[in-house]
Amino acid sequence: MERLIFELVFSAVGAVLLTLCGYKMFQIYQLSSYRTKGVFNWFKVSRFDYLARYFALAFLSFMGMFVYIGCFGRREYVEYIGAVIFIFFACVFIAVTAKEHKKTPLKLTPRVIRCTVLDFFLNFGLMYGFLRLGRLFPPSYAFTAITMLLIPITVAISHIIMSPFEKLNNAGYKKRAERVLASMPHLIKIGITGSYGKTSAKNILAKMLEKKYRVAYSPASYNTPMGLSRVINNDLKVTDEVFIAEMGARNVGDIKELAQMIQPNYGLITSVGNQHLETFGTLENIVNTKFELVENLAAGGVAVFNGDGEKVVEMFNRAGVEKRLSGKDGLVGASAFYSDVEVGARGTEFVANIDGQSVKISTRLLGKHVPGLMLSCAVVAHLLGVPLDGIAAACGEIEPVAHRLQLIDRGDTVIIDDAYNANSEGSKNALEVLGKFDGKRIIVTPGLVELGTEEKTANEELGKAIAENADYAMLIGARAESIKKGAVENGMKEENAFVLASLDESVEKLREIAGKKAVLFENDLPDNY
C-alpha cells in the first residue's frame, strides 16, 4: 500500500510539473491559432531550441535517477531520492522558463484550460506507467524522465483529442452570434478586409460614423470567427446602429466564413499584398480570399475599394455588385479622389473630393498610405449620410492607433512604434516616415515573416529601404542576415548594421548611441517567430 501511495503521489506531482514545463508549447499553439503546422514552423525558425531544452531536461533527470538508483537500488527510500532528483530538475526548468521575457504571454482561455487538464491526465498516465515498470526492473524507474522528452507530444495529443469538441463549441458561439445579428434587422453591418490597414480603417471609419450613429466595432485585432462572435455576443447592444467587423485571413475561405456569419451591407477592401503568403500559397489566393467579402455581401450590398493598389483596382473591375472606387487624383473609374498631399514627420494633409465635393483634411496619422485609406473610409461614411465637414472633423480627432506608426516623444528621442505592422509595403512606408526625422535615424526590426519562398528576397528588399532611410539598424533573429545583406549592399555602413539575438539586446545597443535620435520599432513579432 505504501508503494502504491508513493506511485500515485509522485505521478500526480510529476504530471503537474510536466504540464507546467509544457507552458511554451501551449503558448505557441495559441499563437498559431491551434494549427499544428504553425507549431512546426516555430520549431524550424527557432532551430528546434525547445526540443533541445526538453532533451537536456530529460537527459539530466534520467542520468541522475539512473546512476543513483543503479548504485543504491537496494537501499531503503532510494526511490524517494530519485523522485526528488526528478522534481528538482523540473522545477529548475520551470523557473528558468518563467523568467524569460514573453511578448505575448499565454492567455488562460477556457480552451487552454481544457487542454491543460487533459495534458495533466496524459502525463499522469505516463508517469504511473513508468513507475509500475520500475517494479519489474528497479533502474527502469528512471525512465520516468523520458516523459520530459515527450512534453511536445502530449501537448499535441491533448489538442488533437480536444479538437472535435472545440469545433462544436466554436460552432455554438457562431450560431449564437448569428442569432443576435438576425434579431437586429435595423443594424448596418460593415466588413473590412485587406492584407494591411484593416485595424486603422476600422478605427477611422468608426470615428467618422460616430458623427451620426451609435457605432460598435471589434476591439484591437479581433478579426477571427471566435473574436467577432465574442464581441457580438458580449458587447453588441440593441441600441447600436452600426457594427464594423474587421476580417482577417490566413487561408482561403477565411473571409467567406466571416462574411457569411456577419452578412455585411457594406464591404471595404483596404489593400492586397504578400502578407501570409506562406499560408495562402499564391498571391492569386490572397486576392480571391479578400474578394470573398464582395461575393458574400448582403442583398443590395455596396463594395468600396481603396484604389491605391493595382490588385484592388482589378478587384473593383471584377466586382458585379454596387461598388465605389477611391484613389489618387486621375484614377480611372474612381468617384472619389485625393490630391495636394503633404506627408510630414508629425502628420498628413490632403484634399478629398467625393462626388464633386471637396474638403481639406488634416490628421496626426503618419504615412503616404493615409490619404488613400482615409478616403476609402470617407466614401463609406458619405454613403451613410455623414457630411464632408463631419468627416474632416473626425479625421482631425483621430488618435494614432497603438503600435501602428504611433509617435512617442521622449526628449531627444522620438519613438515611432510600428510594432504591429508585418508587411512589405507597410514597412517601406514606415521607413519613409523615419527618413523625415532629424538626428540619428534607427530601425529595430526582426524582418518580415510568412512569405514562403519570397521571404529571403523580401527581407533583402527591406534592407535596401533601410539603407535609404536609416543610419543604424538593429536586426533581430533568424532573418537578420538577409536584411543586413540588403542594407550593406545598398550603402549602409556594415558597422552600423547590428545582428542581435533579442529585443532586449537591441534596447541596450540603442543606449550606446548618443544624441538626438528617432527610433522606429518595426514588426515586433510574437513569440512564435
Short mmCIF file of C-alpha atoms in Angstrom, two decimals:
data_model
loop_
_atom_site.label_atom_id
_atom_site.label_comp_id
_atom_site.label_asym_id
_atom_site.label_seq_id
_atom_site.Cartn_x
_atom_site.Cartn_y
_atom_site.Cartn_z
CA MET A 1 0.00 0.00 0.00
CA GLU A 2 2.83 2.39 0.86
CA ARG A 3 4.37 1.74 -2.56
CA LEU A 4 1.05 2.40 -4.31
CA ILE A 5 0.54 5.68 -2.43
CA PHE A 6 4.05 6.78 -3.41
CA GLU A 7 3.44 5.93 -7.06
CA LEU A 8 0.13 7.83 -7.15
CA VAL A 9 1.51 10.89 -5.34
CA PHE A 10 4.69 11.03 -7.42
CA SER A 11 2.67 10.53 -10.62
CA ALA A 12 0.37 13.42 -9.67
CA VAL A 13 3.21 15.76 -8.70
CA GLY A 14 5.19 14.77 -11.77
CA ALA A 15 2.17 15.33 -14.02
CA VAL A 16 1.68 18.84 -12.62
CA LEU A 17 5.34 19.67 -13.21
CA LEU A 18 5.31 18.22 -16.73
CA THR A 19 2.22 20.25 -17.58
CA LEU A 20 3.94 23.41 -16.31
CA CYS A 21 7.04 22.52 -18.32
CA GLY A 22 4.75 22.48 -21.35
CA TYR A 23 3.84 26.18 -20.93
CA LYS A 24 5.81 27.18 -24.03
CA MET A 25 4.07 24.56 -26.15
CA PHE A 26 0.61 25.76 -25.08
CA GLN A 27 1.67 29.36 -25.79
CA ILE A 28 2.88 28.52 -29.31
CA TYR A 29 -0.28 26.55 -30.08
CA GLN A 30 -2.35 29.55 -29.03
CA LEU A 31 -0.26 32.00 -31.07
CA SER A 32 -0.51 29.63 -34.08
CA SER A 33 -4.35 29.62 -33.87
CA TYR A 34 -4.11 26.00 -32.68
CA ARG A 35 -2.73 24.87 -36.04
CA THR A 36 -0.07 22.16 -35.81
CA LYS A 37 1.63 23.47 -38.96
CA GLY A 38 2.27 26.77 -37.19
CA VAL A 39 3.96 24.93 -34.31
CA PHE A 40 6.20 23.02 -36.73
CA ASN A 41 7.16 26.31 -38.40
CA TRP A 42 8.09 27.72 -34.99
CA PHE A 43 10.32 24.71 -34.29
CA LYS A 44 12.10 25.28 -37.61
CA VAL A 45 12.51 29.05 -37.15
CA SER A 46 13.76 28.61 -33.58
CA ARG A 47 16.13 25.88 -34.79
CA PHE A 48 14.47 23.33 -32.52
CA ASP A 49 15.74 25.19 -29.46
CA TYR A 50 12.96 23.94 -27.16
CA LEU A 51 13.32 20.34 -28.32
CA ALA A 52 16.97 20.61 -27.31
CA ARG A 53 15.91 22.02 -23.94
CA TYR A 54 13.44 19.19 -23.34
CA PHE A 55 16.11 16.67 -24.34
CA ALA A 56 18.60 18.22 -21.90
CA LEU A 57 15.97 18.18 -19.14
CA ALA A 58 15.14 14.53 -19.78
CA PHE A 59 18.80 13.51 -20.08
CA LEU A 60 19.89 15.19 -16.83
CA SER A 61 16.93 13.80 -14.90
CA PHE A 62 17.38 10.31 -16.34
CA MET A 63 21.11 10.15 -15.67
CA GLY A 64 20.71 11.48 -12.14
CA MET A 65 17.98 8.98 -11.31
CA PHE A 66 19.56 6.04 -13.18
CA VAL A 67 23.01 6.45 -11.64
CA TYR A 68 21.64 6.94 -8.13
CA ILE A 69 19.19 4.06 -8.32
CA GLY A 70 21.76 1.84 -10.09
CA CYS A 71 24.29 2.43 -7.32
CA PHE A 72 21.94 2.39 -4.35
CA GLY A 73 18.99 0.38 -5.66
CA ARG A 74 18.91 -1.93 -2.66
CA ARG A 75 18.79 0.90 -0.14
CA GLU A 76 15.55 1.83 1.58
CA TYR A 77 13.90 5.08 0.36
CA VAL A 78 16.09 5.19 -2.77
CA GLU A 79 13.00 5.78 -4.91
CA TYR A 80 12.14 8.86 -2.85
CA ILE A 81 15.57 10.30 -3.60
CA GLY A 82 15.01 9.55 -7.28
CA ALA A 83 11.70 11.43 -7.13
CA VAL A 84 13.48 14.41 -5.57
CA ILE A 85 16.00 14.42 -8.45
CA PHE A 86 13.12 14.41 -10.98
CA ILE A 87 11.28 17.19 -9.17
CA PHE A 88 14.46 19.27 -8.76
CA PHE A 89 15.30 19.36 -12.48
CA ALA A 90 11.67 20.01 -13.45
CA CYS A 91 11.45 22.93 -11.01
CA VAL A 92 14.70 24.42 -12.33
CA PHE A 93 13.33 24.20 -15.89
CA ILE A 94 10.06 25.86 -14.88
CA ALA A 95 11.88 28.65 -13.02
CA VAL A 96 14.18 29.39 -15.98
CA THR A 97 11.23 29.41 -18.41
CA ALA A 98 9.21 31.71 -16.15
CA LYS A 99 11.99 34.31 -16.14
CA GLU A 100 12.11 34.52 -19.94
CA HIS A 101 10.62 37.67 -21.46
CA LYS A 102 7.33 36.91 -23.21
CA LYS A 103 5.90 39.46 -25.66
CA THR A 104 2.58 37.63 -25.83
CA PRO A 105 2.05 35.52 -22.70
CA LEU A 106 -0.27 32.54 -22.72
CA LYS A 107 -3.89 33.56 -22.11
CA LEU A 108 -5.75 31.14 -19.86
CA THR A 109 -8.82 30.84 -22.05
CA PRO A 110 -11.38 28.07 -21.45
CA ARG A 111 -9.85 26.18 -24.40
CA VAL A 112 -6.35 26.33 -22.92
CA ILE A 113 -7.66 25.21 -19.53
CA ARG A 114 -9.43 22.22 -21.08
CA CYS A 115 -6.30 21.16 -22.97
CA THR A 116 -4.16 21.69 -19.87
CA VAL A 117 -6.37 19.40 -17.78
CA LEU A 118 -6.26 16.69 -20.45
CA ASP A 119 -2.48 17.08 -20.73
CA PHE A 120 -2.22 16.57 -16.97
CA PHE A 121 -4.04 13.25 -17.20
CA LEU A 122 -1.90 12.12 -20.15
CA ASN A 123 1.23 12.93 -18.15
CA PHE A 124 -0.19 11.20 -15.08
CA GLY A 125 -0.77 8.03 -17.11
CA LEU A 126 2.76 8.07 -18.50
CA MET A 127 4.30 8.69 -15.09
CA TYR A 128 2.32 5.91 -13.45
CA GLY A 129 3.13 3.51 -16.29
CA PHE A 130 6.87 4.04 -15.95
CA LEU A 131 6.67 3.73 -12.17
CA ARG A 132 4.85 0.40 -12.47
CA LEU A 133 7.55 -0.74 -14.87
CA GLY A 134 10.08 0.09 -12.17
CA ARG A 135 8.66 -2.70 -10.02
CA LEU A 136 9.97 -5.25 -12.53
CA PHE A 137 13.40 -3.70 -13.00
CA PRO A 138 14.34 -1.01 -10.45
CA PRO A 139 16.69 1.05 -12.67
CA SER A 140 13.88 1.34 -15.25
CA TYR A 141 12.17 3.56 -12.67
CA ALA A 142 14.49 6.27 -14.02
CA PHE A 143 12.64 6.08 -17.33
CA THR A 144 10.02 8.38 -15.83
CA ALA A 145 12.43 11.09 -17.02
CA ILE A 146 11.51 10.19 -20.62
CA THR A 147 8.16 11.87 -20.00
CA MET A 148 10.05 15.18 -20.11
CA LEU A 149 11.11 14.48 -23.70
CA LEU A 150 7.50 13.65 -24.57
CA ILE A 151 6.13 17.05 -23.46
CA PRO A 152 5.60 18.39 -27.03
CA ILE A 153 3.87 15.13 -27.98
CA THR A 154 1.47 15.08 -25.01
CA VAL A 155 0.53 18.72 -25.61
CA ALA A 156 -0.09 17.96 -29.31
CA ILE A 157 -2.19 14.89 -28.44
CA SER A 158 -4.29 16.91 -25.97
CA HIS A 159 -5.06 19.44 -28.71
CA ILE A 160 -5.89 16.71 -31.23
CA ILE A 161 -8.23 14.94 -28.80
CA MET A 162 -10.00 18.19 -27.88
CA SER A 163 -10.23 19.43 -31.46
CA PRO A 164 -13.66 17.90 -32.31
CA PHE A 165 -15.17 19.32 -29.11
CA GLU A 166 -13.62 22.74 -29.75
CA LYS A 167 -15.10 22.80 -33.27
CA LEU A 168 -18.56 22.04 -31.88
CA ASN A 169 -18.11 24.61 -29.14
CA ASN A 170 -16.98 27.26 -31.63
CA ALA A 171 -19.91 26.46 -33.90
CA GLY A 172 -22.23 27.09 -30.96
CA TYR A 173 -20.73 30.54 -30.34
CA LYS A 174 -21.04 31.37 -34.04
CA LYS A 175 -24.70 30.29 -34.18
CA ARG A 176 -25.45 32.42 -31.15
CA ALA A 177 -23.75 35.43 -32.78
CA GLU A 178 -25.75 34.88 -35.97
CA ARG A 179 -28.98 34.83 -33.95
CA VAL A 180 -28.01 38.10 -32.23
CA LEU A 181 -27.40 39.78 -35.59
CA ALA A 182 -30.63 38.35 -37.02
CA SER A 183 -32.54 39.87 -34.09
CA MET A 184 -31.27 43.35 -35.08
CA PRO A 185 -32.57 43.94 -38.64
CA HIS A 186 -32.01 47.71 -38.25
CA LEU A 187 -28.25 47.21 -37.73
CA ILE A 188 -25.96 48.46 -40.53
CA LYS A 189 -23.12 45.95 -40.83
CA ILE A 190 -19.77 46.82 -42.39
CA GLY A 191 -16.97 44.36 -43.14
CA ILE A 192 -13.37 45.50 -43.63
CA THR A 193 -10.61 43.30 -45.00
CA GLY A 194 -7.22 43.67 -46.65
CA SER A 195 -3.65 42.48 -46.32
CA TYR A 196 -2.92 45.55 -44.18
CA GLY A 197 -4.68 48.69 -42.96
CA LYS A 198 -7.72 46.83 -41.59
CA THR A 199 -7.45 47.94 -37.99
CA SER A 200 -6.62 51.54 -38.89
CA ALA A 201 -9.53 51.68 -41.36
CA LYS A 202 -11.88 50.27 -38.73
CA ASN A 203 -10.91 52.97 -36.23
CA ILE A 204 -11.01 55.75 -38.83
CA LEU A 205 -14.45 54.70 -40.12
CA ALA A 206 -15.83 54.33 -36.60
CA LYS A 207 -14.76 57.89 -35.75
CA MET A 208 -16.41 59.22 -38.91
CA LEU A 209 -19.68 57.33 -38.38
CA GLU A 210 -19.89 58.38 -34.74
CA LYS A 211 -20.77 61.85 -36.07
CA LYS A 212 -24.19 60.42 -36.91
CA TYR A 213 -24.65 56.92 -35.46
CA ARG A 214 -24.17 54.77 -32.37
CA VAL A 215 -21.27 52.60 -33.52
CA ALA A 216 -19.97 49.27 -32.23
CA TYR A 217 -16.80 47.70 -33.58
CA SER A 218 -14.45 44.84 -32.83
CA PRO A 219 -11.64 45.95 -30.47
CA ALA A 220 -7.90 45.66 -31.16
CA SER A 221 -7.33 42.99 -33.81
CA TYR A 222 -10.38 40.84 -33.09
CA ASN A 223 -10.82 39.59 -36.65
CA THR A 224 -11.49 35.84 -36.42
CA PRO A 225 -14.81 33.97 -36.16
CA MET A 226 -14.37 33.47 -32.43
CA GLY A 227 -13.16 37.01 -31.80
CA LEU A 228 -16.10 38.56 -33.66
CA SER A 229 -18.56 36.11 -32.06
CA ARG A 230 -17.33 37.18 -28.65
CA VAL A 231 -17.84 40.87 -29.49
CA ILE A 232 -21.33 40.26 -30.91
CA ASN A 233 -22.45 38.01 -28.06
CA ASN A 234 -21.00 40.08 -25.22
CA ASP A 235 -20.65 43.70 -26.34
CA LEU A 236 -23.20 44.50 -29.07
CA LYS A 237 -26.18 46.47 -27.69
CA VAL A 238 -29.71 46.66 -29.07
CA THR A 239 -29.30 50.43 -29.28
CA ASP A 240 -26.28 50.19 -31.60
CA GLU A 241 -26.95 51.34 -35.16
CA VAL A 242 -23.74 50.31 -36.93
CA PHE A 243 -21.42 47.35 -36.41
CA ILE A 244 -17.96 47.37 -38.02
CA ALA A 245 -16.26 43.98 -38.31
CA GLU A 246 -12.57 43.69 -39.10
CA MET A 247 -12.00 40.45 -41.04
CA GLY A 248 -8.62 38.72 -41.05
CA ALA A 249 -7.45 35.68 -43.01
CA ARG A 250 -4.54 33.27 -43.23
CA ASN A 251 -6.17 30.70 -45.51
CA VAL A 252 -8.54 30.55 -48.48
CA GLY A 253 -12.14 30.58 -47.24
CA ASP A 254 -11.50 32.51 -44.02
CA ILE A 255 -13.18 35.72 -45.26
CA LYS A 256 -16.09 33.75 -46.74
CA GLU A 257 -16.76 32.21 -43.32
CA LEU A 258 -16.71 35.62 -41.63
CA ALA A 259 -18.81 37.35 -44.29
CA GLN A 260 -21.45 34.63 -44.22
CA MET A 261 -21.64 34.99 -40.46
CA ILE A 262 -21.87 38.83 -40.46
CA GLN A 263 -23.65 39.36 -43.83
CA PRO A 264 -22.32 42.93 -44.26
CA ASN A 265 -24.30 45.65 -46.01
CA TYR A 266 -21.03 47.38 -46.91
CA GLY A 267 -17.62 45.90 -47.64
CA LEU A 268 -14.33 47.82 -47.67
CA ILE A 269 -11.18 46.39 -49.28
CA THR A 270 -8.14 48.28 -47.97
CA SER A 271 -5.24 46.56 -49.74
CA VAL A 272 -3.76 43.40 -51.23
CA GLY A 273 -0.17 42.37 -50.53
CA ASN A 274 2.02 39.36 -49.82
CA GLN A 275 1.30 39.11 -46.09
CA HIS A 276 0.70 35.47 -45.04
CA LEU A 277 1.86 34.29 -48.48
CA GLU A 278 3.28 31.19 -46.82
CA THR A 279 -0.17 30.00 -45.71
CA PHE A 280 -2.05 31.23 -48.80
CA GLY A 281 0.41 29.72 -51.27
CA THR A 282 -0.03 32.28 -54.07
CA LEU A 283 -0.88 35.97 -54.46
CA GLU A 284 -3.90 34.91 -56.52
CA ASN A 285 -5.25 33.03 -53.49
CA ILE A 286 -4.84 36.17 -51.38
CA VAL A 287 -6.76 38.25 -53.96
CA ASN A 288 -9.54 35.67 -54.20
CA THR A 289 -9.81 35.40 -50.43
CA LYS A 290 -10.18 39.16 -49.98
CA PHE A 291 -12.75 39.14 -52.80
CA GLU A 292 -14.84 36.68 -50.76
CA LEU A 293 -16.11 39.72 -48.84
CA VAL A 294 -17.54 41.20 -52.06
CA GLU A 295 -19.07 37.87 -53.05
CA ASN A 296 -20.81 37.43 -49.71
CA LEU A 297 -22.31 40.87 -49.07
CA ALA A 298 -25.95 41.00 -48.03
CA ALA A 299 -28.51 41.56 -50.81
CA GLY A 300 -28.11 45.10 -52.15
CA GLY A 301 -24.70 45.45 -50.51
CA VAL A 302 -22.12 48.00 -51.62
CA ALA A 303 -18.38 47.33 -52.02
CA VAL A 304 -15.81 50.12 -51.62
CA PHE A 305 -12.24 49.71 -52.91
CA ASN A 306 -9.10 51.65 -51.94
CA GLY A 307 -7.59 52.12 -55.39
CA ASP A 308 -4.03 52.81 -54.21
CA GLY A 309 -3.17 49.19 -55.06
CA GLU A 310 -3.21 47.70 -58.56
CA LYS A 311 -4.71 44.40 -57.35
CA VAL A 312 -7.53 46.24 -55.56
CA VAL A 313 -8.38 48.13 -58.76
CA GLU A 314 -8.54 44.78 -60.57
CA MET A 315 -10.94 43.55 -57.90
CA PHE A 316 -13.10 46.65 -58.42
CA ASN A 317 -13.30 45.95 -62.16
CA ARG A 318 -14.23 42.35 -61.43
CA ALA A 319 -16.97 43.10 -58.87
CA GLY A 320 -20.55 42.56 -60.01
CA VAL A 321 -22.22 44.41 -57.13
CA GLU A 322 -22.86 48.10 -56.49
CA LYS A 323 -19.37 49.49 -56.00
CA ARG A 324 -17.24 52.59 -55.44
CA LEU A 325 -13.55 53.16 -56.19
CA SER A 326 -11.43 55.82 -54.49
CA GLY A 327 -7.84 56.82 -55.05
CA LYS A 328 -5.29 59.34 -56.25
CA ASP A 329 -6.47 62.17 -58.49
CA GLY A 330 -6.75 60.86 -62.05
CA LEU A 331 -7.53 57.23 -61.17
CA VAL A 332 -9.78 55.85 -63.92
CA GLY A 333 -13.19 54.76 -62.66
CA ALA A 334 -12.90 56.45 -59.27
CA SER A 335 -15.75 58.51 -57.82
CA ALA A 336 -13.57 59.89 -55.01
CA PHE A 337 -10.08 61.41 -55.28
CA TYR A 338 -7.35 62.80 -53.07
CA SER A 339 -4.80 65.43 -54.09
CA ASP A 340 -2.36 68.03 -52.70
CA VAL A 341 -0.82 65.52 -50.30
CA GLU A 342 1.70 66.68 -47.69
CA VAL A 343 3.22 63.98 -45.50
CA GLY A 344 5.36 65.24 -42.63
CA ALA A 345 7.01 63.88 -39.53
CA ARG A 346 4.04 64.92 -37.38
CA GLY A 347 1.04 64.32 -39.59
CA THR A 348 -0.57 64.25 -43.03
CA GLU A 349 -2.66 66.72 -45.03
CA PHE A 350 -4.57 66.28 -48.30
CA VAL A 351 -7.67 67.42 -50.18
CA ALA A 352 -10.51 64.88 -50.52
CA ASN A 353 -13.07 65.06 -53.31
CA ILE A 354 -16.18 62.87 -53.13
CA ASP A 355 -18.91 63.09 -55.76
CA GLY A 356 -17.73 66.57 -56.79
CA GLN A 357 -17.47 68.00 -53.24
CA SER A 358 -14.07 68.90 -51.79
CA VAL A 359 -12.71 69.29 -48.27
CA LYS A 360 -9.20 69.69 -46.81
CA ILE A 361 -8.27 67.01 -44.30
CA SER A 362 -5.56 67.25 -41.63
CA THR A 363 -4.66 64.30 -39.43
CA ARG A 364 -1.99 63.23 -36.99
CA LEU A 365 -1.74 59.84 -38.70
CA LEU A 366 1.56 59.30 -40.48
CA GLY A 367 2.48 57.92 -43.86
CA LYS A 368 1.78 58.16 -47.56
CA HIS A 369 -0.86 55.42 -47.26
CA VAL A 370 -3.05 57.62 -45.05
CA PRO A 371 -4.85 59.67 -47.76
CA GLY A 372 -5.98 56.58 -49.67
CA LEU A 373 -7.06 54.73 -46.54
CA MET A 374 -8.93 57.71 -45.10
CA LEU A 375 -10.62 58.49 -48.39
CA SER A 376 -11.97 54.96 -48.80
CA CYS A 377 -13.40 55.18 -45.26
CA ALA A 378 -14.84 58.61 -46.12
CA VAL A 379 -16.64 57.09 -49.12
CA VAL A 380 -18.42 54.59 -46.84
CA ALA A 381 -19.27 57.33 -44.30
CA HIS A 382 -20.55 59.61 -47.08
CA LEU A 383 -22.75 56.81 -48.46
CA LEU A 384 -24.25 56.56 -44.97
CA GLY A 385 -25.05 60.27 -44.83
CA VAL A 386 -22.13 61.75 -42.91
CA PRO A 387 -21.37 65.22 -44.42
CA LEU A 388 -17.87 66.09 -45.60
CA ASP A 389 -17.30 68.65 -42.84
CA GLY A 390 -18.14 65.98 -40.28
CA ILE A 391 -15.74 63.57 -41.98
CA ALA A 392 -12.96 66.20 -41.95
CA ALA A 393 -13.61 66.95 -38.27
CA ALA A 394 -13.42 63.24 -37.43
CA CYS A 395 -10.09 62.91 -39.25
CA GLY A 396 -8.67 65.71 -37.12
CA GLU A 397 -9.80 63.97 -33.93
CA ILE A 398 -8.39 60.53 -34.73
CA GLU A 399 -5.65 59.36 -32.41
CA PRO A 400 -2.87 57.20 -33.85
CA VAL A 401 -3.63 53.51 -33.38
CA ALA A 402 -1.37 51.94 -30.76
CA HIS A 403 1.66 50.21 -32.30
CA ARG A 404 0.83 51.43 -35.81
CA LEU A 405 3.12 54.37 -36.66
CA GLN A 406 2.43 55.77 -33.21
CA LEU A 407 4.70 58.66 -32.18
CA ILE A 408 6.08 58.73 -28.64
CA ASP A 409 8.21 61.72 -27.64
CA ARG A 410 10.94 61.17 -25.04
CA GLY A 411 13.03 64.32 -25.06
CA ASP A 412 15.88 63.91 -27.53
CA THR A 413 14.46 60.56 -28.61
CA VAL A 414 11.34 60.10 -30.76
CA ILE A 415 9.93 56.57 -30.82
CA ILE A 416 7.94 55.53 -33.88
CA ASP A 417 6.04 52.47 -32.68
CA ASP A 418 5.02 50.39 -35.70
CA ALA A 419 5.28 47.08 -33.90
CA TYR A 420 2.02 45.64 -35.27
CA ASN A 421 2.99 46.16 -38.90
CA ALA A 422 4.10 42.98 -40.64
CA ASN A 423 4.03 43.55 -44.40
CA SER A 424 6.45 44.72 -47.06
CA GLU A 425 4.61 47.85 -48.20
CA GLY A 426 3.83 48.99 -44.67
CA SER A 427 7.45 48.56 -43.59
CA LYS A 428 8.74 50.62 -46.51
CA ASN A 429 6.16 53.29 -45.75
CA ALA A 430 7.23 53.36 -42.10
CA LEU A 431 10.86 53.76 -43.15
CA GLU A 432 9.92 56.74 -45.33
CA VAL A 433 8.33 58.30 -42.23
CA LEU A 434 11.55 57.63 -40.28
CA GLY A 435 13.52 59.29 -43.07
CA LYS A 436 11.70 62.60 -42.46
CA PHE A 437 13.08 62.99 -38.93
CA ASP A 438 16.23 64.87 -37.91
CA GLY A 439 19.03 63.35 -35.90
CA LYS A 440 20.23 59.75 -35.99
CA ARG A 441 17.61 57.53 -37.57
CA ILE A 442 17.47 53.97 -36.24
CA ILE A 443 15.30 50.96 -37.03
CA VAL A 444 14.75 47.95 -34.75
CA THR A 445 13.19 45.00 -36.58
CA PRO A 446 13.16 41.20 -36.88
CA GLY A 447 12.08 41.50 -40.52
CA LEU A 448 9.20 40.03 -42.48
CA VAL A 449 7.68 36.58 -41.99
CA GLU A 450 5.23 34.11 -43.53
CA LEU A 451 6.30 34.92 -47.10
CA GLY A 452 7.32 31.40 -48.07
CA THR A 453 9.92 31.24 -50.84
CA GLU A 454 9.80 35.04 -51.21
CA GLU A 455 10.83 35.70 -47.61
CA LYS A 456 14.60 35.99 -48.17
CA THR A 457 14.17 38.34 -51.14
CA ALA A 458 11.58 40.45 -49.30
CA ASN A 459 13.92 40.90 -46.34
CA GLU A 460 16.79 41.89 -48.63
CA GLU A 461 14.47 44.47 -50.20
CA LEU A 462 13.63 45.67 -46.70
CA GLY A 463 17.37 46.07 -46.13
CA LYS A 464 17.55 48.27 -49.22
CA ALA A 465 14.78 50.53 -47.86
CA ILE A 466 16.62 50.66 -44.52
CA ALA A 467 19.81 51.85 -46.25
CA GLU A 468 17.84 54.64 -47.92
CA ASN A 469 16.12 55.94 -44.77
CA ALA A 470 18.08 54.91 -41.66
CA ASP A 471 21.55 55.48 -40.24
CA TYR A 472 21.58 52.45 -37.94
CA ALA A 473 19.79 49.09 -37.97
CA MET A 474 19.18 46.75 -35.04
CA LEU A 475 18.32 43.44 -36.73
CA ILE A 476 16.92 40.66 -34.58
CA GLY A 477 16.68 36.91 -35.06
CA ALA A 478 16.74 34.42 -37.91
CA ARG A 479 16.14 36.92 -40.75
CA ALA A 480 18.73 39.47 -39.63
CA GLU A 481 21.49 38.38 -42.03
CA SER A 482 19.21 38.71 -45.08
CA ILE A 483 18.19 42.23 -44.04
CA LYS A 484 21.79 43.20 -43.31
CA LYS A 485 22.88 41.91 -46.72
CA GLY A 486 20.30 44.12 -48.45
CA ALA A 487 21.23 47.15 -46.33
CA VAL A 488 25.02 46.88 -46.73
CA GLU A 489 24.79 46.21 -50.48
CA ASN A 490 22.79 49.42 -50.84
CA GLY A 491 25.08 51.77 -48.95
CA MET A 492 24.67 51.27 -45.19
CA LYS A 493 27.94 51.00 -43.32
CA GLU A 494 28.41 47.42 -42.15
CA GLU A 495 29.41 48.58 -38.67
CA ASN A 496 26.04 50.36 -38.36
CA ALA A 497 24.01 47.19 -39.01
CA PHE A 498 23.88 45.10 -35.84
CA VAL A 499 22.72 41.46 -35.80
CA LEU A 500 21.24 40.78 -32.36
CA ALA A 501 19.56 37.89 -30.59
CA SER A 502 16.68 39.68 -28.87
CA LEU A 503 14.74 42.92 -28.46
CA ASP A 504 16.36 43.40 -25.05
CA GLU A 505 19.80 43.38 -26.67
CA SER A 506 18.70 45.98 -29.19
CA VAL A 507 17.44 48.27 -26.43
CA GLU A 508 20.83 48.01 -24.73
CA LYS A 509 22.58 48.80 -28.02
CA LEU A 510 20.32 51.84 -28.52
CA ARG A 511 21.56 53.30 -25.25
CA GLU A 512 25.08 53.33 -26.69
CA ILE A 513 24.03 55.72 -29.49
CA ALA A 514 24.16 59.22 -28.03
CA GLY A 515 22.48 62.41 -29.19
CA LYS A 516 19.18 63.26 -30.83
CA LYS A 517 17.59 60.26 -32.50
CA ALA A 518 14.42 58.83 -34.00
CA VAL A 519 13.83 55.10 -33.43
CA LEU A 520 11.43 53.00 -35.50
CA PHE A 521 10.27 49.75 -33.89
CA GLU A 522 9.04 47.77 -36.89
CA ASN A 523 7.16 44.46 -36.71
CA ASP A 524 7.74 43.32 -33.14
CA LEU A 525 6.99 39.65 -33.80
CA PRO A 526 5.19 37.50 -31.21
CA ASP A 527 6.98 34.59 -29.56
CA ASN A 528 6.12 32.03 -32.25
CA TYR A 529 8.53 33.66 -34.77
#
